[in-house]
Amino acid sequence: MWRVGTVVALHDETATARTITLEVSDWPGHVAGQHVDVRLTAPDGYSAVRSYSIASAPNSERRVELTIERLPNGEVSPYLTQELAVGDRLELRGPIGGWFVWRTQQAEPIQLIAGGSGIVPLMAMIRARASTGSAPFRLLYSVREPGAVFYRDELQTLSDRDHKVSLTYAYTRTTPKDWRRAPGRIDAALIADATWPSNLAPTCYVCGPTPFVESVVGFLSASGNSPDKIRTERFGPTGDRK
Ligand SMILES: Cc1cc2nc3c(=O)[nH]c(=O)nc-3n(C[C@H](O)[C@H](O)[C@H](O)COP(=O)(O)OP(=O)(O)OC[C@H]3O[C@@H](n4cnc5c(N)ncnc54)[C@H](O)[C@@H]3O)c2cc1C
């Protein structure tokens, strides 16, 4: 079922990523980690569908936030990040997904691992925890460079306010000045340093581009996390494109 959302706010997260806030009058509510499909239709009837994770925590205001990274040659993301304006209407279907979700009644330690825009559904979990949950969270967030971090100030505030949300950045290309780790991808040593020990049986949520997810799952498994405790979301091109 397609619903219609009205754009009520736009906010740039980085030079290439924008958060869109939609008001959806018949929104049924969602769980942190779910996504929606967005459909754009041209005047000649041609339409394109893409999936976007929900960034906002479940709320009673029927608001849904999406954060979209612009791919230079993409069909849909340049429109959503550059042309869509406040007051425009957008078709969406969802919420979708029942496995890659975090529910506030989960009390076990939670390990979040994001690559780039893969932070989006994990941010919904962090926001949901901030309003109603109490589980201890760790986030390991891999980005190209400091300017590519989404939600930087909010993440810092949540992690300072509540020491149960710990935050580790991994920079793949450029680090901040005097950073203790050379630029590079997440590796076994960083997993050992920055994630929950596997004997605490954390539930792990890994989200990002497909190769990122596969490599991180390999490290988590090698460090003793059982496969049924590792949940993944891959941000590759959507399977059903139309
Ligand atoms: C469940 C799910 C949730 C998602 N959530 C988000 C989200 O919260 N924020 C977000 O920005 N994106 C998200 N994505 C990715 C999104 O659906 C689109 O794939 C992305 O916006 C590119 O669409 P496009 O039309 O601009 O590019 P396209 O025209 O589809 O592709 C342009 C080129 O980029 C390549 N490409 C497509 N997608 C990606 C990608 N994700 N990474 C690298 N290269 C790619 C294509 O193979 C092609 O070569 C999600 C994907 C899935 C499956």
CSV table of N, CA and C and ligand atoms in Angstrom, one decimal, residues 16-18 33-37 40 48-55 65-81 96 117-121 150-151 207-210 233-239 241, ligand 1:
chain,number,residue,atom,x,y,z
A,16,THR,N,27.0,16.1,1.2
A,16,THR,CA,26.3,15.2,0.3
A,16,THR,C,25.1,14.4,0.8
A,17,ALA,N,24.7,14.7,2.0
A,17,ALA,CA,23.6,13.9,2.6
A,17,ALA,C,22.6,14.9,3.2
A,18,ARG,N,21.3,14.5,3.0
A,18,ARG,CA,20.3,15.4,3.5
A,18,ARG,C,19.2,14.6,4.3
A,33,GLY,N,14.9,0.5,13.0
A,33,GLY,CA,15.6,-0.4,12.1
A,33,GLY,C,14.9,-0.7,10.8
A,34,GLN,N,13.6,-0.4,10.8
A,34,GLN,CA,12.8,-0.6,9.6
A,34,GLN,C,13.1,0.4,8.5
A,35,HIS,N,12.7,0.1,7.3
A,35,HIS,CA,12.8,1.0,6.1
A,35,HIS,C,11.5,1.2,5.4
A,36,VAL,N,11.6,2.1,4.4
A,36,VAL,CA,10.4,2.4,3.5
A,36,VAL,C,10.9,2.2,2.1
A,37,ASP,N,10.0,2.0,1.2
A,37,ASP,CA,10.3,2.2,-0.2
A,37,ASP,C,9.7,3.5,-0.6
A,40,LEU,N,9.2,7.5,-7.0
A,40,LEU,CA,9.1,8.7,-7.8
A,40,LEU,C,8.5,8.4,-9.1
A,48,ALA,N,10.5,5.1,-10.5
A,48,ALA,CA,11.6,4.4,-9.9
A,48,ALA,C,11.4,4.3,-8.4
A,49,VAL,N,11.8,3.1,-7.9
A,49,VAL,CA,11.6,2.8,-6.4
A,49,VAL,C,12.9,2.6,-5.8
A,50,ARG,N,13.2,3.2,-4.6
A,50,ARG,CA,14.4,2.9,-3.9
A,50,ARG,C,14.0,2.7,-2.4
A,51,SER,N,14.8,1.9,-1.7
A,51,SER,CA,14.6,1.7,-0.2
A,51,SER,C,15.4,2.7,0.6
A,52,TYR,N,14.8,3.3,1.6
A,52,TYR,CA,15.5,4.1,2.6
A,52,TYR,C,15.1,3.8,4.0
A,53,SER,N,16.2,3.7,4.8
A,53,SER,CA,15.9,3.3,6.2
A,53,SER,C,15.3,4.5,6.9
A,54,ILE,N,14.6,4.2,8.0
A,54,ILE,CA,14.0,5.3,8.8
A,54,ILE,C,15.0,5.7,9.9
A,55,ALA,N,15.3,7.0,9.9
A,55,ALA,CA,16.3,7.5,10.9
A,55,ALA,C,15.6,7.9,12.2
A,65,GLU,N,11.6,10.4,9.4
A,65,GLU,CA,12.8,11.0,8.8
A,65,GLU,C,13.6,10.0,8.0
A,66,LEU,N,14.1,10.5,6.9
A,66,LEU,CA,15.0,9.6,6.1
A,66,LEU,C,16.3,10.5,5.9
A,67,THR,N,17.4,9.8,5.8
A,67,THR,CA,18.7,10.5,5.5
A,67,THR,C,19.3,9.9,4.3
A,68,ILE,N,19.5,10.7,3.3
A,68,ILE,CA,19.9,10.1,2.0
A,68,ILE,C,21.2,10.7,1.5
A,69,GLU,N,22.1,9.8,1.2
A,69,GLU,CA,23.4,10.1,0.7
A,69,GLU,C,23.3,10.2,-0.9
A,70,ARG,N,23.8,11.3,-1.4
A,70,ARG,CA,23.7,11.6,-2.8
A,70,ARG,C,24.8,10.8,-3.6
A,71,LEU,N,24.4,9.9,-4.5
A,71,LEU,CA,25.4,9.3,-5.4
A,71,LEU,C,25.4,10.1,-6.7
A,72,PRO,N,26.6,10.5,-7.1
A,72,PRO,CA,26.7,11.5,-8.2
A,72,PRO,C,26.0,11.1,-9.4
A,73,ASN,N,26.0,9.8,-9.8
A,73,ASN,CA,25.3,9.4,-11.0
A,73,ASN,C,24.0,8.7,-10.7
A,74,GLY,N,23.5,8.8,-9.5
A,74,GLY,CA,22.3,8.1,-9.2
A,74,GLY,C,21.1,8.7,-9.9
A,75,GLU,N,20.1,7.8,-9.9
A,75,GLU,CA,18.8,8.3,-10.6
A,75,GLU,C,17.9,9.0,-9.6
A,76,VAL,N,17.9,8.5,-8.4
A,76,VAL,CA,16.9,9.0,-7.4
A,76,VAL,C,17.5,9.9,-6.3
A,77,SER,N,18.7,9.5,-5.8
A,77,SER,CA,19.3,10.2,-4.6
A,77,SER,C,19.6,11.7,-5.0
A,78,PRO,N,20.1,12.0,-6.2
A,78,PRO,CA,20.3,13.5,-6.5
A,78,PRO,C,19.0,14.3,-6.4
A,79,TYR,N,17.9,13.7,-6.8
A,79,TYR,CA,16.6,14.4,-6.8
A,79,TYR,C,16.2,14.6,-5.3
A,80,LEU,N,16.3,13.6,-4.5
A,80,LEU,CA,15.8,13.7,-3.1
A,80,LEU,C,16.7,14.6,-2.3
A,81,THR,N,18.0,14.7,-2.6
A,81,THR,CA,18.9,15.5,-1.8
A,81,THR,C,19.0,17.0,-2.4
A,96,ILE,N,8.8,-1.4,6.5
A,96,ILE,CA,9.1,-2.7,6.0
A,96,ILE,C,10.3,-3.3,6.9
A,117,SER,N,26.5,5.6,5.1
A,117,SER,CA,25.1,5.9,5.3
A,117,SER,C,24.4,4.7,6.1
A,118,GLY,N,25.1,3.6,6.3
A,118,GLY,CA,24.6,2.5,7.1
A,118,GLY,C,24.3,3.0,8.5
A,119,ILE,N,24.7,4.1,8.9
A,119,ILE,CA,24.4,4.6,10.3
A,119,ILE,C,22.8,4.9,10.4
A,120,VAL,N,22.1,5.1,9.3
A,120,VAL,CA,20.7,5.6,9.4
A,120,VAL,C,19.8,4.7,10.3
A,121,PRO,N,19.7,3.4,10.0
A,121,PRO,CA,18.8,2.6,10.9
A,121,PRO,C,19.3,2.5,12.3
A,150,PHE,N,27.4,11.6,9.8
A,150,PHE,CA,26.0,12.0,10.0
A,150,PHE,C,25.7,12.2,11.5
A,151,TYR,N,24.9,13.1,11.9
A,151,TYR,CA,24.3,13.2,13.2
A,151,TYR,C,25.4,13.5,14.3
A,207,CYS,N,25.4,-2.5,9.3
A,207,CYS,CA,24.7,-2.0,8.2
A,207,CYS,C,25.7,-1.1,7.3
A,208,GLY,N,25.6,-1.2,6.0
A,208,GLY,CA,26.4,-0.4,5.1
A,208,GLY,C,26.4,-1.1,3.8
A,209,PRO,N,27.4,-0.7,2.9
A,209,PRO,CA,27.5,-1.4,1.6
A,209,PRO,C,27.8,-2.8,1.8
A,210,THR,N,27.4,-3.6,0.8
A,210,THR,CA,27.5,-5.1,0.9
A,210,THR,C,29.0,-5.6,1.3
A,233,GLU,N,22.0,-5.5,7.4
A,233,GLU,CA,21.3,-4.8,6.4
A,233,GLU,C,22.3,-4.3,5.4
A,234,ARG,N,22.0,-4.6,4.1
A,234,ARG,CA,23.0,-4.3,3.0
A,234,ARG,C,22.4,-3.1,2.2
A,235,PHE,N,23.1,-2.1,2.0
A,235,PHE,CA,22.6,-0.9,1.3
A,235,PHE,C,23.1,-1.0,-0.2
A,236,GLY,N,23.1,-2.2,-0.8
A,236,GLY,CA,23.4,-2.3,-2.2
A,236,GLY,C,22.1,-1.8,-3.0
A,237,PRO,N,22.2,-1.7,-4.3
A,237,PRO,CA,21.1,-1.3,-5.1
A,237,PRO,C,19.9,-2.2,-4.7
A,238,THR,N,18.7,-1.6,-4.6
A,238,THR,CA,17.5,-2.3,-4.3
A,238,THR,C,17.1,-3.4,-5.3
A,239,GLY,N,16.7,-4.6,-4.8
A,239,GLY,CA,16.4,-5.7,-5.8
A,239,GLY,C,15.3,-5.3,-6.7
A,241,ARG,N,13.4,-2.8,-8.5
A,241,ARG,CA,13.7,-1.4,-8.7
A,241,ARG,C,12.5,-0.6,-9.2
B,1,LIG,C1,17.1,-1.8,2.8
B,1,LIG,C2,17.8,-0.6,2.3
B,1,LIG,C3,17.9,0.6,3.0
B,1,LIG,C4,18.6,1.7,2.4
B,1,LIG,N1,18.7,2.8,3.2
B,1,LIG,C5,19.4,3.9,2.7
B,1,LIG,C6,19.5,5.1,3.5
B,1,LIG,O1,19.0,5.2,4.6
B,1,LIG,N2,20.2,6.1,3.0
B,1,LIG,C7,20.8,6.0,1.7
B,1,LIG,O2,21.4,7.0,1.3
B,1,LIG,N3,20.7,4.9,1.0
B,1,LIG,C8,20.0,3.9,1.4
B,1,LIG,N4,19.8,2.7,0.6
B,1,LIG,C9,20.4,2.8,-0.7
B,1,LIG,C10,19.3,3.3,-1.7
B,1,LIG,O3,18.2,2.4,-1.8
B,1,LIG,C11,19.8,3.6,-3.1
B,1,LIG,O4,20.4,2.4,-3.6
B,1,LIG,C12,20.7,4.7,-3.2
B,1,LIG,O5,20.1,6.0,-2.8
B,1,LIG,C13,21.1,4.9,-4.7
B,1,LIG,O6,20.0,5.2,-5.5
B,1,LIG,P1,20.1,6.1,-6.8
B,1,LIG,O7,18.9,5.9,-7.6
B,1,LIG,O8,20.6,7.5,-6.5
B,1,LIG,O9,21.3,5.4,-7.6
B,1,LIG,P2,21.2,4.3,-8.8
B,1,LIG,O10,20.7,5.1,-10.1
B,1,LIG,O11,20.3,3.2,-8.4
B,1,LIG,O12,22.7,3.8,-8.9
B,1,LIG,C14,23.7,4.6,-9.5
B,1,LIG,C15,25.0,3.8,-9.4
B,1,LIG,O13,25.4,3.6,-8.0
B,1,LIG,C16,25.4,2.2,-7.7
B,1,LIG,N5,24.8,2.1,-6.3
B,1,LIG,C17,23.4,2.1,-6.1
B,1,LIG,N6,23.2,2.0,-4.8
B,1,LIG,C18,24.4,2.1,-4.2
B,1,LIG,C19,24.8,2.2,-2.8
B,1,LIG,N7,23.9,2.2,-1.8
B,1,LIG,N8,26.1,2.3,-2.6
B,1,LIG,C20,27.0,2.4,-3.6
B,1,LIG,N9,26.7,2.3,-4.9
B,1,LIG,C21,25.4,2.2,-5.2
B,1,LIG,C22,24.7,1.5,-8.7
B,1,LIG,O14,25.1,0.2,-8.9
B,1,LIG,C23,24.9,2.4,-9.9
B,1,LIG,O15,26.2,2.1,-10.5
B,1,LIG,C24,19.2,1.6,1.2
B,1,LIG,C25,19.1,0.4,0.4
B,1,LIG,C26,18.4,-0.7,1.0
B,1,LIG,C27,18.4,-1.9,0.2
